[in-house]
Amino acid sequence: MGAKPSKATHHRDTSLETTSIPSSVQTTSSPTINIDGRIYHNIESSSYYLPRDEEEQDRLNSEHFAIKALFSSNILPNVEQRLPSNANILDIGCGSGSWVMEVAIEHPNAHVTGIDMADMFPTTIRPENVTFQLCNILDGLPYEDNTFDFVHMRQLIVALRAKEWPVVLNEIYRVLKPGGLVQLVESDFTEAGHSNLIDAVMTTLHRAMQERGQDPFVASKLERLLSEAQFQDVQQQVRVIQFGQDSDPIAGEMMYSWKSAMRSIKPFLAPRLLKNPDEYSMVLERYFQECTHYNWHMKLWAVCACRPSTTTTTTATTTTSSLSSPLSS
């Protein structure tokens, strides 16, 4: 990673390119729509508004490596130590598949399944213990009860409506084995108060998300949502990314990802932010400059929990502690 990321300098991990095998993916393409040269999802049931093209793949890869560096691993330590060596793992909303393929390499005896409503994941070059499948989580998970040892879900804040979070968590609970583990990582970009322009952009974004039924504040509510879904041993940790720290390579990677995301949501945000949407690019560049100047920051919440190991209904016990501490047995 570097402080000034570019497509030429990041995302290439040769360990992910060593195996070429027949694809085990559902290959029916998900519906799309072209807006101003970018390819977007065109799935009526989804509130997701980011693109699904090569540029978005690059952004997702950048974000993946930044989050991995921020939390020092793909899997939090207290989850890692509880996983069986032959774990059956599911990644919901796998995007470009970076997390899936790295975890599969790190756990060669495990099987890792990645699902997404867009086929941006690899179809030929991947570890042998990987399966990708087209699946919209809003249609339910196409797996039997008690299937997985571990379910991972990350950055679905702009994919799920507020009312859909409890439904999805109930599905995760269903497909987890008793004693199975869940790990959620979400961004909290609700910080404001630095400048009038930052306030205007962020307030407009929050309002636009809420108009689509989404909750821009959901990251701070994950602990409660997991407890309400009857998960136990809920633990969380917050990391802060400060965009004014040019010397921090993780901040540089996340700033690259944030800039790419904000540019790509022009069709969604520009008409709400400006009387003349054609000024969006110019205003956005000023916004990025002020994010750096005022050291605007974003929080990332990592929350993990386990499904009770017995079938008896119990109330989940929530604790807020370091993710380096073990989950209760």
Tab-separated table of C-alpha atoms in Angstrom:
chain	number	residue	atom	x	y	z
A	1	MET	CA	0.000	0.000	0.000
A	2	GLY	CA	1.027	3.588	-0.485
A	3	ALA	CA	-0.198	6.994	0.513
A	4	LYS	CA	-1.075	7.765	-3.106
A	5	PRO	CA	-2.687	4.579	-4.415
A	6	SER	CA	-3.180	3.933	-8.096
A	7	LYS	CA	-4.311	1.032	-10.213
A	8	ALA	CA	-0.700	0.458	-11.175
A	9	THR	CA	0.508	0.001	-7.609
A	10	HIS	CA	-2.034	-1.968	-5.676
A	11	HIS	CA	-4.235	-5.015	-5.487
A	12	ARG	CA	-1.859	-7.560	-7.027
A	13	ASP	CA	-1.233	-10.569	-4.796
A	14	THR	CA	0.381	-13.331	-6.829
A	15	SER	CA	-0.586	-15.924	-4.244
A	16	LEU	CA	-4.138	-15.493	-5.481
A	17	GLU	CA	-3.187	-16.442	-9.045
A	18	THR	CA	-1.572	-19.826	-8.624
A	19	THR	CA	-4.503	-22.126	-9.254
A	20	SER	CA	-6.565	-22.371	-12.429
A	21	ILE	CA	-9.494	-24.758	-12.191
A	22	PRO	CA	-12.958	-25.088	-13.702
A	23	SER	CA	-15.349	-22.544	-12.262
A	24	SER	CA	-17.871	-23.517	-9.594
A	25	VAL	CA	-19.993	-20.413	-9.924
A	26	GLN	CA	-23.490	-19.667	-11.047
A	27	THR	CA	-22.791	-17.752	-14.270
A	28	THR	CA	-26.120	-16.054	-14.996
A	29	SER	CA	-25.315	-12.348	-15.104
A	30	SER	CA	-27.236	-10.029	-12.798
A	31	PRO	CA	-29.174	-7.189	-14.493
A	32	THR	CA	-27.364	-3.877	-15.035
A	33	ILE	CA	-27.919	-0.338	-16.257
A	34	ASN	CA	-25.408	2.059	-17.865
A	35	ILE	CA	-25.390	5.614	-16.478
A	36	ASP	CA	-22.791	8.102	-17.766
A	37	GLY	CA	-20.459	5.293	-18.771
A	38	ARG	CA	-20.593	3.447	-15.433
A	39	ILE	CA	-22.349	0.100	-14.952
A	40	TYR	CA	-24.789	-0.083	-12.026
A	41	HIS	CA	-26.979	-2.766	-10.526
A	42	ASN	CA	-30.514	-2.888	-11.847
A	43	ILE	CA	-32.118	-5.124	-9.249
A	44	GLU	CA	-35.488	-3.816	-8.141
A	45	SER	CA	-35.415	-5.333	-4.657
A	46	SER	CA	-32.020	-3.808	-3.787
A	47	SER	CA	-31.296	-0.306	-2.469
A	48	TYR	CA	-27.607	-0.565	-3.455
A	49	TYR	CA	-26.410	2.353	-5.583
A	50	LEU	CA	-22.667	1.811	-6.132
A	51	PRO	CA	-21.457	0.532	-9.536
A	52	ARG	CA	-20.431	-2.997	-10.466
A	53	ASP	CA	-17.714	-2.443	-13.065
A	54	GLU	CA	-13.924	-2.748	-13.268
A	55	GLU	CA	-13.349	0.604	-11.588
A	56	GLU	CA	-15.519	-0.489	-8.682
A	57	GLN	CA	-13.572	-3.750	-8.437
A	58	ASP	CA	-10.416	-1.704	-8.047
A	59	ARG	CA	-12.029	0.357	-5.297
A	60	LEU	CA	-13.234	-2.745	-3.464
A	61	ASN	CA	-9.765	-4.274	-3.598
A	62	SER	CA	-8.240	-1.081	-2.223
A	63	GLU	CA	-10.784	-1.007	0.584
A	64	HIS	CA	-10.159	-4.678	1.350
A	65	PHE	CA	-6.427	-4.237	1.856
A	66	ALA	CA	-6.946	-1.111	3.968
A	67	ILE	CA	-9.428	-2.835	6.282
A	68	LYS	CA	-7.193	-5.886	6.558
A	69	ALA	CA	-4.250	-3.674	7.559
A	70	LEU	CA	-6.394	-1.651	9.946
A	71	PHE	CA	-7.460	-4.747	11.902
A	72	SER	CA	-4.169	-6.620	11.271
A	73	SER	CA	-5.885	-9.640	9.712
A	74	ASN	CA	-8.816	-10.851	7.637
A	75	ILE	CA	-10.323	-12.642	10.626
A	76	LEU	CA	-10.353	-11.163	14.118
A	77	PRO	CA	-8.148	-13.052	16.598
A	78	ASN	CA	-10.923	-14.197	18.914
A	79	VAL	CA	-12.812	-15.588	15.916
A	80	GLU	CA	-9.713	-17.146	14.394
A	81	GLN	CA	-8.849	-19.127	17.520
A	82	ARG	CA	-12.296	-20.698	17.614
A	83	LEU	CA	-12.414	-21.850	13.979
A	84	PRO	CA	-11.948	-25.551	13.250
A	85	SER	CA	-9.242	-26.270	10.677
A	86	ASN	CA	-11.846	-27.637	8.255
A	87	ALA	CA	-14.266	-24.757	8.783
A	88	ASN	CA	-17.090	-24.092	6.353
A	89	ILE	CA	-16.997	-20.314	5.810
A	90	LEU	CA	-19.448	-17.950	4.094
A	91	ASP	CA	-18.767	-14.383	2.930
A	92	ILE	CA	-21.941	-12.389	2.234
A	93	GLY	CA	-21.550	-9.576	-0.297
A	94	CYS	CA	-18.125	-10.805	-1.381
A	95	GLY	CA	-17.672	-8.211	-4.140
A	96	SER	CA	-14.393	-8.754	-5.978
A	97	GLY	CA	-13.649	-11.843	-3.867
A	98	SER	CA	-10.381	-10.650	-2.298
A	99	TRP	CA	-11.363	-11.598	1.258
A	100	VAL	CA	-12.638	-15.005	0.145
A	101	MET	CA	-9.498	-15.943	-1.752
A	102	GLU	CA	-7.088	-14.742	0.911
A	103	VAL	CA	-8.940	-16.577	3.678
A	104	ALA	CA	-8.997	-19.728	1.541
A	105	ILE	CA	-5.225	-19.554	1.111
A	106	GLU	CA	-4.725	-18.870	4.826
A	107	HIS	CA	-6.981	-21.847	5.697
A	108	PRO	CA	-6.233	-24.551	3.099
A	109	ASN	CA	-8.358	-27.188	4.866
A	110	ALA	CA	-11.397	-24.916	5.081
A	111	HIS	CA	-13.955	-24.279	2.350
A	112	VAL	CA	-14.875	-20.658	1.658
A	113	THR	CA	-18.021	-19.632	-0.221
A	114	GLY	CA	-18.519	-16.084	-1.471
A	115	ILE	CA	-21.914	-14.799	-2.533
A	116	ASP	CA	-22.912	-11.536	-4.181
A	117	MET	CA	-25.719	-10.262	-6.357
A	118	ALA	CA	-23.141	-9.105	-8.942
A	119	ASP	CA	-20.699	-11.403	-10.700
A	120	MET	CA	-17.556	-9.335	-10.066
A	121	PHE	CA	-15.736	-12.260	-8.450
A	122	PRO	CA	-13.136	-14.446	-10.247
A	123	THR	CA	-14.547	-17.276	-12.342
A	124	THR	CA	-11.448	-19.285	-13.305
A	125	ILE	CA	-8.332	-18.412	-11.295
A	126	ARG	CA	-8.883	-19.093	-7.619
A	127	PRO	CA	-7.908	-21.494	-4.818
A	128	GLU	CA	-9.425	-24.967	-5.069
A	129	ASN	CA	-11.276	-24.541	-1.765
A	130	VAL	CA	-13.310	-21.568	-3.019
A	131	THR	CA	-16.831	-21.413	-4.435
A	132	PHE	CA	-18.519	-18.261	-5.725
A	133	GLN	CA	-22.248	-17.982	-6.265
A	134	LEU	CA	-24.632	-15.302	-7.449
A	135	CYS	CA	-27.092	-14.690	-4.647
A	136	ASN	CA	-29.097	-11.725	-3.399
A	137	ILE	CA	-29.199	-11.887	0.395
A	138	LEU	CA	-32.632	-10.231	0.289
A	139	ASP	CA	-33.967	-13.433	-1.279
A	140	GLY	CA	-32.645	-15.453	1.665
A	141	LEU	CA	-29.588	-17.679	1.884
A	142	PRO	CA	-29.830	-20.840	-0.279
A	143	TYR	CA	-28.321	-23.075	2.395
A	144	GLU	CA	-29.653	-25.531	4.937
A	145	ASP	CA	-29.833	-24.737	8.635
A	146	ASN	CA	-26.603	-25.290	10.611
A	147	THR	CA	-24.338	-25.246	7.534
A	148	PHE	CA	-21.482	-22.848	8.350
A	149	ASP	CA	-18.898	-22.494	11.099
A	150	PHE	CA	-18.269	-18.832	10.311
A	151	VAL	CA	-20.133	-16.100	8.413
A	152	HIS	CA	-18.421	-12.861	7.401
A	153	MET	CA	-20.221	-9.752	6.150
A	154	ARG	CA	-18.640	-6.383	5.446
A	155	GLN	CA	-19.618	-2.946	4.141
A	156	LEU	CA	-23.299	-3.573	3.456
A	157	ILE	CA	-24.294	-0.207	4.915
A	158	VAL	CA	-25.269	0.991	1.413
A	159	ALA	CA	-26.822	-2.343	0.452
A	160	LEU	CA	-29.335	-3.020	3.228
A	161	ARG	CA	-32.302	-0.986	4.369
A	162	ALA	CA	-32.689	-0.466	8.112
A	163	LYS	CA	-35.588	-2.932	8.251
A	164	GLU	CA	-33.518	-5.570	6.400
A	165	TRP	CA	-30.682	-5.815	8.927
A	166	PRO	CA	-32.655	-7.911	11.467
A	167	VAL	CA	-33.881	-10.182	8.655
A	168	VAL	CA	-30.351	-10.759	7.356
A	169	LEU	CA	-28.961	-11.385	10.846
A	170	ASN	CA	-31.706	-13.935	11.447
A	171	GLU	CA	-30.683	-15.687	8.215
A	172	ILE	CA	-27.054	-15.700	9.337
A	173	TYR	CA	-28.122	-17.186	12.669
A	174	ARG	CA	-30.099	-19.876	10.835
A	175	VAL	CA	-27.271	-21.054	8.583
A	176	LEU	CA	-24.646	-20.996	11.346
A	177	LYS	CA	-23.989	-24.181	13.247
A	178	PRO	CA	-24.595	-24.011	17.016
A	179	GLY	CA	-21.507	-22.299	18.382
A	180	GLY	CA	-20.784	-20.785	14.957
A	181	LEU	CA	-19.266	-17.326	14.638
A	182	VAL	CA	-20.208	-14.139	12.817
A	183	GLN	CA	-18.007	-11.142	12.006
A	184	LEU	CA	-19.380	-7.813	10.746
A	185	VAL	CA	-17.328	-4.793	9.665
A	186	GLU	CA	-19.045	-1.532	8.737
A	187	SER	CA	-18.063	2.080	8.092
A	188	ASP	CA	-19.350	4.997	10.119
A	189	PHE	CA	-19.039	8.106	7.945
A	190	THR	CA	-21.401	10.218	10.049
A	191	GLU	CA	-18.742	12.604	11.376
A	192	ALA	CA	-19.385	16.249	10.445
A	193	GLY	CA	-18.765	19.703	11.898
A	194	HIS	CA	-15.465	20.513	10.160
A	195	SER	CA	-16.626	22.916	7.456
A	196	ASN	CA	-19.818	24.084	5.820
A	197	LEU	CA	-19.045	22.088	2.679
A	198	ILE	CA	-18.278	18.852	4.538
A	199	ASP	CA	-21.457	19.329	6.559
A	200	ALA	CA	-23.508	19.929	3.411
A	201	VAL	CA	-22.150	16.885	1.572
A	202	MET	CA	-22.485	14.515	4.514
A	203	THR	CA	-25.917	15.746	5.590
A	204	THR	CA	-27.166	15.340	2.015
A	205	LEU	CA	-25.681	11.843	1.797
A	206	HIS	CA	-27.263	10.799	5.097
A	207	ARG	CA	-30.645	12.171	4.020
A	208	ALA	CA	-30.406	10.443	0.637
A	209	MET	CA	-29.605	7.121	2.322
A	210	GLN	CA	-32.541	7.521	4.691
A	211	GLU	CA	-34.839	8.268	1.749
A	212	ARG	CA	-33.890	4.826	0.402
A	213	GLY	CA	-34.645	3.259	3.768
A	214	GLN	CA	-30.983	2.841	4.740
A	215	ASP	CA	-29.463	3.720	8.106
A	216	PRO	CA	-26.222	5.754	7.851
A	217	PHE	CA	-25.706	5.187	11.592
A	218	VAL	CA	-26.045	1.396	11.552
A	219	ALA	CA	-22.368	0.679	12.329
A	220	SER	CA	-22.777	1.870	15.912
A	221	LYS	CA	-25.927	-0.262	16.274
A	222	LEU	CA	-24.466	-3.628	15.221
A	223	GLU	CA	-23.767	-4.727	18.779
A	224	ARG	CA	-27.406	-4.199	19.727
A	225	LEU	CA	-28.732	-5.777	16.528
A	226	LEU	CA	-26.685	-8.932	17.098
A	227	SER	CA	-27.877	-9.181	20.679
A	228	GLU	CA	-31.486	-8.765	19.566
A	229	ALA	CA	-30.931	-11.585	17.057
A	230	GLN	CA	-30.002	-13.834	20.016
A	231	PHE	CA	-26.266	-13.963	19.339
A	232	GLN	CA	-24.033	-14.253	22.381
A	233	ASP	CA	-20.624	-12.927	23.462
A	234	VAL	CA	-20.985	-9.843	21.287
A	235	GLN	CA	-17.727	-7.895	21.155
A	236	GLN	CA	-16.722	-4.842	19.188
A	237	GLN	CA	-13.830	-2.549	18.444
A	238	VAL	CA	-13.644	0.780	16.650
A	239	ARG	CA	-10.820	1.991	14.435
A	240	VAL	CA	-10.477	5.588	13.219
A	241	ILE	CA	-9.168	6.659	9.806
A	242	GLN	CA	-7.988	10.276	9.654
A	243	PHE	CA	-7.902	11.519	6.084
A	244	GLY	CA	-5.513	14.368	6.912
A	245	GLN	CA	-2.652	12.000	7.685
A	246	ASP	CA	-0.920	11.889	4.295
A	247	SER	CA	1.950	9.796	5.657
A	248	ASP	CA	-0.389	6.994	6.758
A	249	PRO	CA	-0.634	4.396	3.947
A	250	ILE	CA	-3.888	2.975	5.346
A	251	ALA	CA	-5.456	6.446	5.342
A	252	GLY	CA	-4.223	6.896	1.770
A	253	GLU	CA	-5.860	3.638	0.674
A	254	MET	CA	-9.141	4.515	2.392
A	255	MET	CA	-9.105	8.035	0.945
A	256	TYR	CA	-8.642	6.539	-2.530
A	257	SER	CA	-11.620	4.263	-1.885
A	258	TRP	CA	-13.741	7.109	-0.493
A	259	LYS	CA	-12.978	9.387	-3.444
A	260	SER	CA	-13.845	6.624	-5.900
A	261	ALA	CA	-17.107	5.873	-4.097
A	262	MET	CA	-18.167	9.526	-3.896
A	263	ARG	CA	-17.438	10.065	-7.589
A	264	SER	CA	-19.355	6.947	-8.560
A	265	ILE	CA	-22.537	7.959	-6.724
A	266	LYS	CA	-22.933	11.152	-8.753
A	267	PRO	CA	-26.253	9.989	-10.304
A	268	PHE	CA	-27.565	9.365	-6.793
A	269	LEU	CA	-26.142	12.341	-4.870
A	270	ALA	CA	-25.618	15.230	-7.313
A	271	PRO	CA	-29.325	16.073	-7.911
A	272	ARG	CA	-29.877	16.206	-4.144
A	273	LEU	CA	-26.775	18.258	-3.376
A	274	LEU	CA	-26.711	20.845	-6.174
A	275	LYS	CA	-29.110	22.893	-8.253
A	276	ASN	CA	-26.792	22.235	-11.193
A	277	PRO	CA	-25.611	18.590	-10.999
A	278	ASP	CA	-22.979	19.330	-13.669
A	279	GLU	CA	-21.000	21.139	-10.953
A	280	TYR	CA	-20.714	17.937	-8.906
A	281	SER	CA	-17.140	17.052	-9.914
A	282	MET	CA	-15.856	20.543	-9.142
A	283	VAL	CA	-17.619	20.681	-5.772
A	284	LEU	CA	-16.428	17.183	-4.937
A	285	GLU	CA	-12.780	18.148	-5.482
A	286	ARG	CA	-13.214	21.032	-3.030
A	287	TYR	CA	-14.841	18.608	-0.597
A	288	PHE	CA	-11.875	16.203	-0.836
A	289	GLN	CA	-9.438	19.067	-0.219
A	290	GLU	CA	-11.351	20.105	2.882
A	291	CYS	CA	-11.509	16.516	4.156
A	292	THR	CA	-7.708	16.523	4.103
A	293	HIS	CA	-7.306	20.074	5.410
A	294	TYR	CA	-9.682	19.578	8.349
A	295	ASN	CA	-8.514	16.012	9.010
A	296	TRP	CA	-12.015	14.596	8.546
A	297	HIS	CA	-12.213	11.071	9.850
A	298	MET	CA	-14.178	7.891	9.373
A	299	LYS	CA	-14.738	5.132	11.902
A	300	LEU	CA	-14.845	1.417	11.179
A	301	TRP	CA	-16.650	-0.907	13.554
A	302	ALA	CA	-15.707	-4.579	13.791
A	303	VAL	CA	-18.233	-6.651	15.708
A	304	CYS	CA	-18.197	-10.387	16.303
A	305	ALA	CA	-20.471	-12.802	18.126
A	306	CYS	CA	-21.428	-16.460	18.287
A	307	ARG	CA	-24.594	-18.439	17.950
A	308	PRO	CA	-25.376	-20.220	21.247
A	309	SER	CA	-23.973	-23.735	21.293
A	310	THR	CA	-27.257	-25.184	22.565
A	311	THR	CA	-30.737	-25.078	21.096
A	312	THR	CA	-32.143	-23.483	24.240
A	313	THR	CA	-33.213	-19.902	23.631
A	314	THR	CA	-31.047	-17.574	25.667
A	315	THR	CA	-30.536	-13.854	25.895
A	316	ALA	CA	-27.329	-12.732	24.237
A	317	THR	CA	-24.791	-11.185	26.552
A	318	THR	CA	-23.132	-8.130	25.089
A	319	THR	CA	-19.682	-6.964	26.054
A	320	THR	CA	-17.582	-4.213	24.591
A	321	SER	CA	-13.958	-5.191	24.780
A	322	SER	CA	-10.804	-5.614	22.797
A	323	LEU	CA	-11.165	-7.994	19.879
A	324	SER	CA	-7.899	-9.594	20.931
A	325	SER	CA	-9.606	-11.154	23.921
A	326	PRO	CA	-11.186	-14.595	23.485
A	327	LEU	CA	-14.880	-15.147	23.196
A	328	SER	CA	-16.388	-16.898	26.149
A	329	SER	CA	-16.579	-20.654	25.803
